[in-house]
Coordinates of C-alpha atoms in Angstrom, one line a residue:
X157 CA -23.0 5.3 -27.3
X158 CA -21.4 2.7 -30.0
X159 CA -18.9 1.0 -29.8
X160 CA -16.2 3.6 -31.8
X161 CA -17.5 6.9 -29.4
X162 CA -15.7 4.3 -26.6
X163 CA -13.0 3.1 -28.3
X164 CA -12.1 6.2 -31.0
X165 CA -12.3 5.3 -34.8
X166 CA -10.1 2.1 -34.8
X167 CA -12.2 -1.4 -34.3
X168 CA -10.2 -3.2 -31.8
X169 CA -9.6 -6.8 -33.0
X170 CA -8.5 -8.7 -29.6
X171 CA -9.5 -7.1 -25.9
X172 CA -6.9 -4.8 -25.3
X173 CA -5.5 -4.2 -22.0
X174 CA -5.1 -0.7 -19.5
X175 CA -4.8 0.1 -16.2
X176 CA -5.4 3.0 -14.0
X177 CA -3.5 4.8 -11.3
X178 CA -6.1 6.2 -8.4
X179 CA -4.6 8.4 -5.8
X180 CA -5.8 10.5 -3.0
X181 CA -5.7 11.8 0.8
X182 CA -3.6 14.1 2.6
X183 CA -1.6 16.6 -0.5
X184 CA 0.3 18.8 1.5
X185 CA 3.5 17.6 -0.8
X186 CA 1.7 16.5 -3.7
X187 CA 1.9 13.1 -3.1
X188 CA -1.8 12.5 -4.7
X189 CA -0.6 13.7 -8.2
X190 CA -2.6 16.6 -8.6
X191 CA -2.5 19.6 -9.7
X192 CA -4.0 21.8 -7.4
X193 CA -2.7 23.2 -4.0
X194 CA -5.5 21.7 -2.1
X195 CA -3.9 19.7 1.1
X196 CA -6.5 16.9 1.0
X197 CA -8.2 15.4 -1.6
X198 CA -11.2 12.9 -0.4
X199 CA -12.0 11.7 -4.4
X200 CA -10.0 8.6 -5.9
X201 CA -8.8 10.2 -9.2
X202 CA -7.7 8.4 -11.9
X203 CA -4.2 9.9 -12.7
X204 CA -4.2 11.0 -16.4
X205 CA -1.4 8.9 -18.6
X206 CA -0.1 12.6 -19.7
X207 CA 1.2 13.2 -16.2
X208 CA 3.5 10.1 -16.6
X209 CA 5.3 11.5 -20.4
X210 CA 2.3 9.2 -22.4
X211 CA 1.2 10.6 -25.4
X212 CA -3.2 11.3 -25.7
X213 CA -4.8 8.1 -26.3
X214 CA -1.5 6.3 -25.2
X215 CA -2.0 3.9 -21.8
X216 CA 0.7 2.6 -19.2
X217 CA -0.3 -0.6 -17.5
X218 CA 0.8 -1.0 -13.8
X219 CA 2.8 -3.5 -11.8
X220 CA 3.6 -1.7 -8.5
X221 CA 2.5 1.0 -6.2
X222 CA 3.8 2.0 -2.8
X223 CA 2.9 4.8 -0.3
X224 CA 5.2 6.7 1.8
X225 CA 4.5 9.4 4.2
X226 CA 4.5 11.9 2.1
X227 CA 5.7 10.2 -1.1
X228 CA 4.3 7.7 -3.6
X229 CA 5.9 5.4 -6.3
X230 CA 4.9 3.7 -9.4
X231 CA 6.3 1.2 -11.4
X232 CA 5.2 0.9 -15.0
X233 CA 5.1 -2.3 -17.1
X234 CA 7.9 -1.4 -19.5
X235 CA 10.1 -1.9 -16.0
X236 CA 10.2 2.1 -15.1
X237 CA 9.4 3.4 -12.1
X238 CA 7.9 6.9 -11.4
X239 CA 8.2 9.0 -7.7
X240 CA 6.5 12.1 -7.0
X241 CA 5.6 13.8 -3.4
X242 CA 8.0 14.8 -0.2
X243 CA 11.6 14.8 -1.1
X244 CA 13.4 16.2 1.9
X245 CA 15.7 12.9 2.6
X246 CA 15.8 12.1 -1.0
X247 CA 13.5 10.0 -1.2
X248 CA 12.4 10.5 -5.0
X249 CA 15.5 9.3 -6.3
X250 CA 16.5 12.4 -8.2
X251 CA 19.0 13.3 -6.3
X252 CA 18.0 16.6 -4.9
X253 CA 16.0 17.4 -1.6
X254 CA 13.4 19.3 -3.5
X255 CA 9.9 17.7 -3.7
X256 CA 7.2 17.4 -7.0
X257 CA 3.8 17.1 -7.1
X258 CA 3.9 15.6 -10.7
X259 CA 5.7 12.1 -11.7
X260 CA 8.8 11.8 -13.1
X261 CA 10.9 8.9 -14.1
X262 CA 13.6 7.9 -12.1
X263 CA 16.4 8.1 -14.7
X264 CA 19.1 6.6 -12.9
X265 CA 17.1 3.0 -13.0
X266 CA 16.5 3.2 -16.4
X267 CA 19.0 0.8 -17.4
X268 CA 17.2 -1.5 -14.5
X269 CA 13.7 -3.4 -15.5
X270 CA 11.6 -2.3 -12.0
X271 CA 9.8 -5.1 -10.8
X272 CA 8.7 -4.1 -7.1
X273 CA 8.7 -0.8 -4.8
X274 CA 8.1 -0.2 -1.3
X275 CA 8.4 3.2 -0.1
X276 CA 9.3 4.1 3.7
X277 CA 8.6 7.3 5.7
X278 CA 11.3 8.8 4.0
X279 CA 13.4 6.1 1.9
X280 CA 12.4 4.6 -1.0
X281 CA 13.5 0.8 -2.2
X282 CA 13.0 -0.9 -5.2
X283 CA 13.4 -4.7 -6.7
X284 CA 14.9 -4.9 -10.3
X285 CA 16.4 -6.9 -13.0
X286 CA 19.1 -5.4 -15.2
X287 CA 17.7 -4.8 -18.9
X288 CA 20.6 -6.1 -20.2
X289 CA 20.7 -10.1 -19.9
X290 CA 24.4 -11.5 -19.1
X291 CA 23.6 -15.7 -19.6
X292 CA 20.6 -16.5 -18.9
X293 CA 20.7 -15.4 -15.6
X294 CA 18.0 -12.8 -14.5
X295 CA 19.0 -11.9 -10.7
X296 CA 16.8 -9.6 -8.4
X297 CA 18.5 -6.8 -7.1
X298 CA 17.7 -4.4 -4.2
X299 CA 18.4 -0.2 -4.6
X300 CA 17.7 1.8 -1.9
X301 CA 17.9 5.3 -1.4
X302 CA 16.6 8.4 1.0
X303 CA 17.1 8.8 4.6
X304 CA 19.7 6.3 6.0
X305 CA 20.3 5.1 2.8
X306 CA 23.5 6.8 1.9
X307 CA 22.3 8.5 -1.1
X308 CA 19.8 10.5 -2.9
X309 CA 20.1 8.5 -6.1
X310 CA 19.5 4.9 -6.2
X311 CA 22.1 2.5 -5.0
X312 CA 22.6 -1.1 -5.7
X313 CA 22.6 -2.9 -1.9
X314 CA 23.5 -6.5 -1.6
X315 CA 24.0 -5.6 2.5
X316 CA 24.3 -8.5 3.9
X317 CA 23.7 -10.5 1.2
X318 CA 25.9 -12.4 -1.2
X319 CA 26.3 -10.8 -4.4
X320 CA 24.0 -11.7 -6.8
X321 CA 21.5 -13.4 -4.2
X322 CA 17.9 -13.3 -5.6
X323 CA 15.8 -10.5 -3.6
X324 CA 11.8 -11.3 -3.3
X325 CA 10.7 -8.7 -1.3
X326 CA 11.5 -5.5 0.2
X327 CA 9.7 -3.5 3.2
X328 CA 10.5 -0.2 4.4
X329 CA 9.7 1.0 8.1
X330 CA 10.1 4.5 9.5
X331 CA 13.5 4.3 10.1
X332 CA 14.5 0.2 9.0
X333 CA 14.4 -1.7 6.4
X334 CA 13.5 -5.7 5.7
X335 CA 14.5 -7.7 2.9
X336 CA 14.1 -11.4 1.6
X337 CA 15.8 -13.2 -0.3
X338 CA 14.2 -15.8 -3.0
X339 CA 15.5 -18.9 0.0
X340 CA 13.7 -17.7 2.6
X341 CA 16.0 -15.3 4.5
X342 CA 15.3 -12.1 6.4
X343 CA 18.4 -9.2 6.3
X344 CA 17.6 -5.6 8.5
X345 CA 19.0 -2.0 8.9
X346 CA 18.6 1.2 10.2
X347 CA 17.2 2.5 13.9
X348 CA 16.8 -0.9 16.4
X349 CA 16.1 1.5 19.6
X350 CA 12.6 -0.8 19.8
X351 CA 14.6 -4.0 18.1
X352 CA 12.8 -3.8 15.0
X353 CA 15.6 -5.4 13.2
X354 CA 15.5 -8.6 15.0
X355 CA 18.6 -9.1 16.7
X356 CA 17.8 -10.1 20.2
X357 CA 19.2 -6.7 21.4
X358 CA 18.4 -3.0 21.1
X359 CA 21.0 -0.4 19.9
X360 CA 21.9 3.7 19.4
X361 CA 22.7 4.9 16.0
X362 CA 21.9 3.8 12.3
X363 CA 22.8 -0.1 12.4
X364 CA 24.2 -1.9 9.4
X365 CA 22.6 -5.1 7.8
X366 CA 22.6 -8.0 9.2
X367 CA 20.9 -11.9 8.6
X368 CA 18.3 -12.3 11.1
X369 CA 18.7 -15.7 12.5
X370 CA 16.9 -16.6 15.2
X371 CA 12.9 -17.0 14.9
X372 CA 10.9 -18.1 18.6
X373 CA 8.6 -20.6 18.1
X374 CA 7.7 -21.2 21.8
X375 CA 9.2 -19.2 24.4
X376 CA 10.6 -22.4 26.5
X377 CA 13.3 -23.2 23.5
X378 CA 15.8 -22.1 22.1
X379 CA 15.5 -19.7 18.6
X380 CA 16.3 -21.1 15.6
X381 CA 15.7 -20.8 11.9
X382 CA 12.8 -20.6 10.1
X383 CA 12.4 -20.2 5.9
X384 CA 10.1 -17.0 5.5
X385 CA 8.1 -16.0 2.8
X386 CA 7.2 -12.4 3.3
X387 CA 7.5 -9.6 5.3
X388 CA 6.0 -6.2 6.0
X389 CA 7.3 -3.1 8.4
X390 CA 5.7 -0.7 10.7
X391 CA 6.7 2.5 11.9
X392 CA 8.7 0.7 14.6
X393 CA 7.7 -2.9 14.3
X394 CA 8.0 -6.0 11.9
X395 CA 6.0 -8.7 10.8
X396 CA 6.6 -11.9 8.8
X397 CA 4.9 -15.1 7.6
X398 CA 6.8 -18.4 7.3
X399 CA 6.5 -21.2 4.8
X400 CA 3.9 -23.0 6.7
X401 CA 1.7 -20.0 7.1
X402 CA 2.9 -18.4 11.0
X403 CA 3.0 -15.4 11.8
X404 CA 6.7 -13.9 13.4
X405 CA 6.1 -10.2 14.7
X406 CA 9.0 -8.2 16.8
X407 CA 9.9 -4.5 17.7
X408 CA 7.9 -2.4 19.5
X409 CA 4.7 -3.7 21.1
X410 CA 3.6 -0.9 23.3
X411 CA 0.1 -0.6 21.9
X412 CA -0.3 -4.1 21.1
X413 CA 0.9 -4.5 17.4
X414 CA 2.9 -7.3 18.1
X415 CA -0.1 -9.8 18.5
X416 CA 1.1 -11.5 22.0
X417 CA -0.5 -12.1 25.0
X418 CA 2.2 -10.4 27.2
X419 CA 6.1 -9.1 25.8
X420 CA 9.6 -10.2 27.3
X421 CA 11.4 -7.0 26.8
X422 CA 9.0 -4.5 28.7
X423 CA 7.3 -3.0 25.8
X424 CA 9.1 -4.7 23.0
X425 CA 10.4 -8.0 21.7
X426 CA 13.7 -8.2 20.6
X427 CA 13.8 -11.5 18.6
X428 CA 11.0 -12.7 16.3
X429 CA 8.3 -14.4 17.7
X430 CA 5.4 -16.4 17.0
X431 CA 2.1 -15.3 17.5
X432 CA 0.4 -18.2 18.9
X433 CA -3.1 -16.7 18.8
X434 CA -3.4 -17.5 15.3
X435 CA -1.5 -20.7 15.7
X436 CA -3.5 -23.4 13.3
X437 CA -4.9 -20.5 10.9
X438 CA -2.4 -20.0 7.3
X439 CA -1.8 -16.8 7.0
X440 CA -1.0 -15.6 3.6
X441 CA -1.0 -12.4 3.8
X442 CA 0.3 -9.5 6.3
X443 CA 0.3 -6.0 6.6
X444 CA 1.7 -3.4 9.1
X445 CA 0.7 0.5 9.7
X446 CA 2.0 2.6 12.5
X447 CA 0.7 0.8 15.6
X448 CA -1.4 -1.7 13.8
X449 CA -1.0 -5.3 12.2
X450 CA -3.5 -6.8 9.9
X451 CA -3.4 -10.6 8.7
X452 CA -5.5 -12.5 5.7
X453 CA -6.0 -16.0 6.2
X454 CA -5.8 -18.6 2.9
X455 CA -9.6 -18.3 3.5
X456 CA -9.8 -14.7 3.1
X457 CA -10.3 -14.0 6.6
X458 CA -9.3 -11.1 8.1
X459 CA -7.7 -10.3 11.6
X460 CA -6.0 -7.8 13.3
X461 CA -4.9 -6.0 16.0
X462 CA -3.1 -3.4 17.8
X463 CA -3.7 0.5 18.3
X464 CA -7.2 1.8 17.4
X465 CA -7.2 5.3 18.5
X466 CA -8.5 6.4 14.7
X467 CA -10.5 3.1 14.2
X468 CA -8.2 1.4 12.2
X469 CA -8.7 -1.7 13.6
X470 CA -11.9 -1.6 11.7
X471 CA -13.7 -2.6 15.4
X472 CA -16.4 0.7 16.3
X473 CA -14.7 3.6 18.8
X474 CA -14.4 2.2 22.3
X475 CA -16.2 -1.3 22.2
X476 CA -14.1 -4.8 23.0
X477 CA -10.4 -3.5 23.5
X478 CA -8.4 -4.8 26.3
X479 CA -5.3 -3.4 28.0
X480 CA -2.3 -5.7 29.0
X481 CA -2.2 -3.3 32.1
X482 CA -5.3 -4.9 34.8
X483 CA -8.5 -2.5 35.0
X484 CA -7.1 0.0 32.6
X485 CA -9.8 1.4 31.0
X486 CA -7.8 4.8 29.4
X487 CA -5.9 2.4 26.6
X488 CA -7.5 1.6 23.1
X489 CA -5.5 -1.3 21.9
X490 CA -6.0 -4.7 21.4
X491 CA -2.8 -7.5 21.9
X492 CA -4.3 -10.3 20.2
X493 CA -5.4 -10.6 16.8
X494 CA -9.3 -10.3 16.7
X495 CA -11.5 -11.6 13.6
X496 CA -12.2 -8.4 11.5
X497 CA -13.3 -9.5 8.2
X498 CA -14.6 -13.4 8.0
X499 CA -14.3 -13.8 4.4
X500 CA -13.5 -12.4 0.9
X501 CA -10.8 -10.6 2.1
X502 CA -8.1 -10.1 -1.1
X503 CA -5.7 -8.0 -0.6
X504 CA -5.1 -5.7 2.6
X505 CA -2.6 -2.8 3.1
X506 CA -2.0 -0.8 6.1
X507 CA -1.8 3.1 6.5
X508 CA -0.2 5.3 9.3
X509 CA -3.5 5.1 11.0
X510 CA -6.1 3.1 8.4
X511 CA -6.2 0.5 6.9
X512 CA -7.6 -0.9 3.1
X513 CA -9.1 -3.9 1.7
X514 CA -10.1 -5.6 -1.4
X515 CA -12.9 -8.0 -1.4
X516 CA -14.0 -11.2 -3.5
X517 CA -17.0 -9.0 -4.5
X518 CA -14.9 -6.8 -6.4
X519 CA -14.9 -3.6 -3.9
X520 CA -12.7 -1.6 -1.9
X521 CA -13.0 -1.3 2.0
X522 CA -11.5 1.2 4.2
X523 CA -11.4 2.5 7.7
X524 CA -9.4 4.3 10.1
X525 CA -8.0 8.1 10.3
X526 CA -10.1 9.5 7.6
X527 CA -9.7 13.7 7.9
X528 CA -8.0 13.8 4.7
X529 CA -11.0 10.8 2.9
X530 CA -8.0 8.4 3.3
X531 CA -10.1 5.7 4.8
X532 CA -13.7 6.3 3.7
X533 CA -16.4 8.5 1.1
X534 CA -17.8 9.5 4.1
X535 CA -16.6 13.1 5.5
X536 CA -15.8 12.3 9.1
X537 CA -12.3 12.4 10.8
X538 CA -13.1 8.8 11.7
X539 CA -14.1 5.8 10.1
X540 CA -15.0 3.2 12.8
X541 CA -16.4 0.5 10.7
X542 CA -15.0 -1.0 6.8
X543 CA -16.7 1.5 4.9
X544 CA -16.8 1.3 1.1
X545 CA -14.6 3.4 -1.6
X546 CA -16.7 3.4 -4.8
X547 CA -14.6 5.5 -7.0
X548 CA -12.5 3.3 -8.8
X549 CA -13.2 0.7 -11.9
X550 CA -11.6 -2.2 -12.9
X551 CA -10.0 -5.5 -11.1
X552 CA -7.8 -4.2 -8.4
X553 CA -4.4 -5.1 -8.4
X554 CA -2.9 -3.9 -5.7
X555 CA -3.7 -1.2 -2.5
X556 CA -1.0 0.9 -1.0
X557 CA -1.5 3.4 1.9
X558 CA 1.1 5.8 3.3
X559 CA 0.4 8.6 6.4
X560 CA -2.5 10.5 5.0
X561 CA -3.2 9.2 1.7
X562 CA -4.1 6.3 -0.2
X563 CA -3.1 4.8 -3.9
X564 CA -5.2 1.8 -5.8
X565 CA -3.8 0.0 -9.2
X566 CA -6.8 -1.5 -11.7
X567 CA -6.4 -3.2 -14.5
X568 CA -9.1 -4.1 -17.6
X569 CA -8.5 -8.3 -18.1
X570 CA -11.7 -8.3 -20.2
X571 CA -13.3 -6.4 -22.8
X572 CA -16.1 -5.4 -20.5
X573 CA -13.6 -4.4 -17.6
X574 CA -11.6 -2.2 -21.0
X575 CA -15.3 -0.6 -21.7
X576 CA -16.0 0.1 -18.3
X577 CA -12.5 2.0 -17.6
X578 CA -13.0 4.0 -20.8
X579 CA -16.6 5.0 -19.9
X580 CA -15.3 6.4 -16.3
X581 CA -13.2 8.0 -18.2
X582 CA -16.4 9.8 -20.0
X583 CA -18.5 10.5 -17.2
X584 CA -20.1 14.2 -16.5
X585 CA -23.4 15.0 -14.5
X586 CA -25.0 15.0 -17.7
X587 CA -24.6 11.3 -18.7
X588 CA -23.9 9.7 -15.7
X589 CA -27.7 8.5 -15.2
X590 CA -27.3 7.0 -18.7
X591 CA -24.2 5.3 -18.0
X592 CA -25.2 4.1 -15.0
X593 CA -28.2 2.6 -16.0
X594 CA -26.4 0.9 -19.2
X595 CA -23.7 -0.2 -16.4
X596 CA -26.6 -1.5 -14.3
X597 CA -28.3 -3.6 -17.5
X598 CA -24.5 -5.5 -17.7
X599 CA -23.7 -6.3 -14.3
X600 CA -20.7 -3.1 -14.2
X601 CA -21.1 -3.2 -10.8
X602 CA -18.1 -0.6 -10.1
X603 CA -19.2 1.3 -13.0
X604 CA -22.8 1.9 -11.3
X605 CA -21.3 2.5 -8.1
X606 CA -19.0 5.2 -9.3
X607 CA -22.3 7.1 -11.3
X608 CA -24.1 7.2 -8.0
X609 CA -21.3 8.8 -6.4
X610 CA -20.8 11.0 -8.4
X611 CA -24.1 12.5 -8.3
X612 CA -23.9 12.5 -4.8
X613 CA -21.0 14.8 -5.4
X614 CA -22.2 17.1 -7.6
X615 CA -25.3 17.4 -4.7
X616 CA -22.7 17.9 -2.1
X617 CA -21.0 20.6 -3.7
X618 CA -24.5 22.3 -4.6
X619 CA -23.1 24.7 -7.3
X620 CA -23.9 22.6 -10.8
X621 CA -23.2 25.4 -12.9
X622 CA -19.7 26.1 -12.3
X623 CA -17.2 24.0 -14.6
X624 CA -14.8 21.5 -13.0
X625 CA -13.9 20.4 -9.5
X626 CA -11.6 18.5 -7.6
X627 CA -12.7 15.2 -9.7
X628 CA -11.7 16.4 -13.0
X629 CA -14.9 16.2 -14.4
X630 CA -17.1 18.6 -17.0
X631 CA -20.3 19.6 -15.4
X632 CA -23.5 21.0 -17.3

């Protein structure tokens, strides 16, 4: 194969650029971007640039992917973002309750550059810049919409907020929602029955924002303030990282996602807290999923802790938890952040119940619930252990994984990254031990993982002669 058969007629004169959408897991609401009516879909599929409006030949590049429940979000380089998936609370942004398989552009932000999504269990929230310039001002603005967010369209939401106070992040629970501003400050709504929004009491009933300010460094003194630098919700629980690399956790705790030795509030913490188990390690990186809290160190470490009913703790089925209740054997939880991973961790992102990573050596890790292939290649309802994802080419960007399913952004920096997305692109059972062995001659180490895979596949399946299959692939 030359070098036009992988590039079409035109000679490209600089490396170009593309990226690729992978999506897959639970589909019971089309929230992988296929097709089909199957409910789960174990392969990583690269999602075709025709299902976002492009043109054949055409690509979209990728800033931003987030994972709901049911839902999933995308936001495009030219600033615009696409939702597909559940839609029951609104949470695509069309403003109907009726849900898609397919992406669509969120029309009501296109006069809004999108720079960041996060997408709750049923809300979505999203970080943009207006496309019109006023000065030379370019502020960050939060929209929110979905369930408890007063609309089915997207809103702007200063909440608490000044107007025109720069947003840097945005995290979306079950029922709350986190925010940060560009100095360092935390503002919360929704549900605070577990005192997941901070405020040193519980409450009944959808809460209005509100500043969090009061941060425990050591239980002995009083709260005060402390300048954060990101943030990440559970299903009922919150974590953040200060400027100096701590780790502040509150909500509920009852299975040990919190990361402390022992809670205040029965099975909760009201008020942000330190987790002094990691006290003297920078964290720069954290990650919640339903009963679960991961944590990457400036080393690439990797630590967790929490509930591990469906392994996603990443520690083996039953071997070195600990209950905070004495000689309680029945619980499978730890409440303390144990070493994981002890280096080349990347990027992390936490599921429902598993949990993702992306490695120094270029490859994906999961483990956790794995029924729907969420977590793992393997075809178990478990995976205990990280377990590798080979399906997927190119440098990740970013990993996003909702309640049943799972999401991956790549992008080609190089001309040999470019090659190797465009052959994945080509490869069928008949070519794939040719590709592979080309990919094997030039160190395209995703590229040769993704051939043997495949076969595999096609052995699984047993039926060679039929055309097609879940992976979207020709087979002779």
């Amino acid at each position: 194969m030359d070098i036009d058969e992988i590039f079409g007629n035109s000679r490209v004169v600089s490396p170009p650029t593309k990226s690729a959408v992978y999506v897959w897991g639970y589909n019971q609401s089309g929230q992988t971007g296929r097709k089909g009516e199957e409910r789960n879909l174990r392969i990583p599929k690269q999602l075709p640039p025709e299902l976002f409006g492009c043109p054949a030949g055409f690509n979209h590049c990728w800033l931003d992917i987030a994972c709901g429940r049911e839902h999933t979000a995308a936001v495009a380089s030219d600033g615009s973002l696409f939702t597909w998936g559940s839609n029951e609370f609104g949470q695509l942004g069309d403003g109907t309750e009726k849900g898609r398989k397919l992406p669509k552009k969120v029309k009501q932000l296109q006069t809004e550059f999108v720079i960041a999504v996060s997408c709750g269990a049923h809300c979505t929230a999203a970080i943009a810049e207006p496309r019109e310039k006023k000065g030379t001002e370019m502020t960050r603005r939060l929209w929110v919409w979905g369930q408890n967010q007063g609309s089915n369209y997207p809103r702007l939401y200063w909440g608490a907020f000044a107007p025109n106070t720069t947003i840097r992040q945005v995290s979306c629970g079950a029922v709350h929602v986190v925010v940060l501003s560009e100095d360092g400050l935390l503002q919360a709504w929704g549900y605070n029955e577990y005192g997941q929004l901070g405020r040193g009491v519980t409450c009944e009933g959808l809460q209005g924002a509100r500043v969090i300010s009061g941060y425990a460094k050591f239980l002995d003194e009083a709260p005060e303030l402390v300048k954060i630098t990101q943030v990440s919700c559970g299903e009922y629980h919150t974590a953040a990282i200060s400027d100096k690399g701590e780790v502040y956790t509150w909500g509920l705790g009852s299975m040990g996602q919190l990361g402390h030795c022992s809670l205040q509030y029965g099975d909760k913490e009201l008020l942000p807290r330190r987790v002094v188990a990691l006290d003297g390690i920078f964290i720069k990186d954290i990650a919640c999923g339903g009963v679960h809290t991961c944590a990457v160190t400036e080393k690439g470490a990797l630590y967790a802790w929490g509930g591990s009913q469906a392994g996603q703790l990443g520690l083996g089925p039953q071997t070195g938890f600990f209950s905070c209740v004495p000689n309680d054997s029945k619980t499978i939880f730890r409440n303390i952040p144990v070493l994981v991973v002890p280096t080349g961790v990347q990027l992390v992102a936490c599921g429902h119940s598993h949990t993702l990573i992306y490695t120094k050596d270029g490859r994906i890790h999961g483990w956790g619930y794995n029924s729907y292939g969420q977590a793992a290649n393997e075809r178990s309802t478990y995976a205990w252990y990280p377990s590798p994802v080979d399906w997927c080419v190119g440098e990740v960007r970013k990993l996003a994984a909702g309640g049943g399913h799972s999401a991956v952004l790549t992008a080609a920096c190089s001309l040999k990254e470019l090659c190797e997305l465009r052959l994945a692109d080509t490869i069928t059972l008949a070519n794939a031990s040719e590709i592979e062995d080309v990919a094997s001659r030039t160190g395209s180490d995703a590229l040769v993982r993704l051939c043997g895979r495949l076969r595999e596949h096609f052995l699984d399946v047993g039926d060679c002669n039929s055309e097609g299959d879940e992976f979207g692939v020709v087979r002779t």
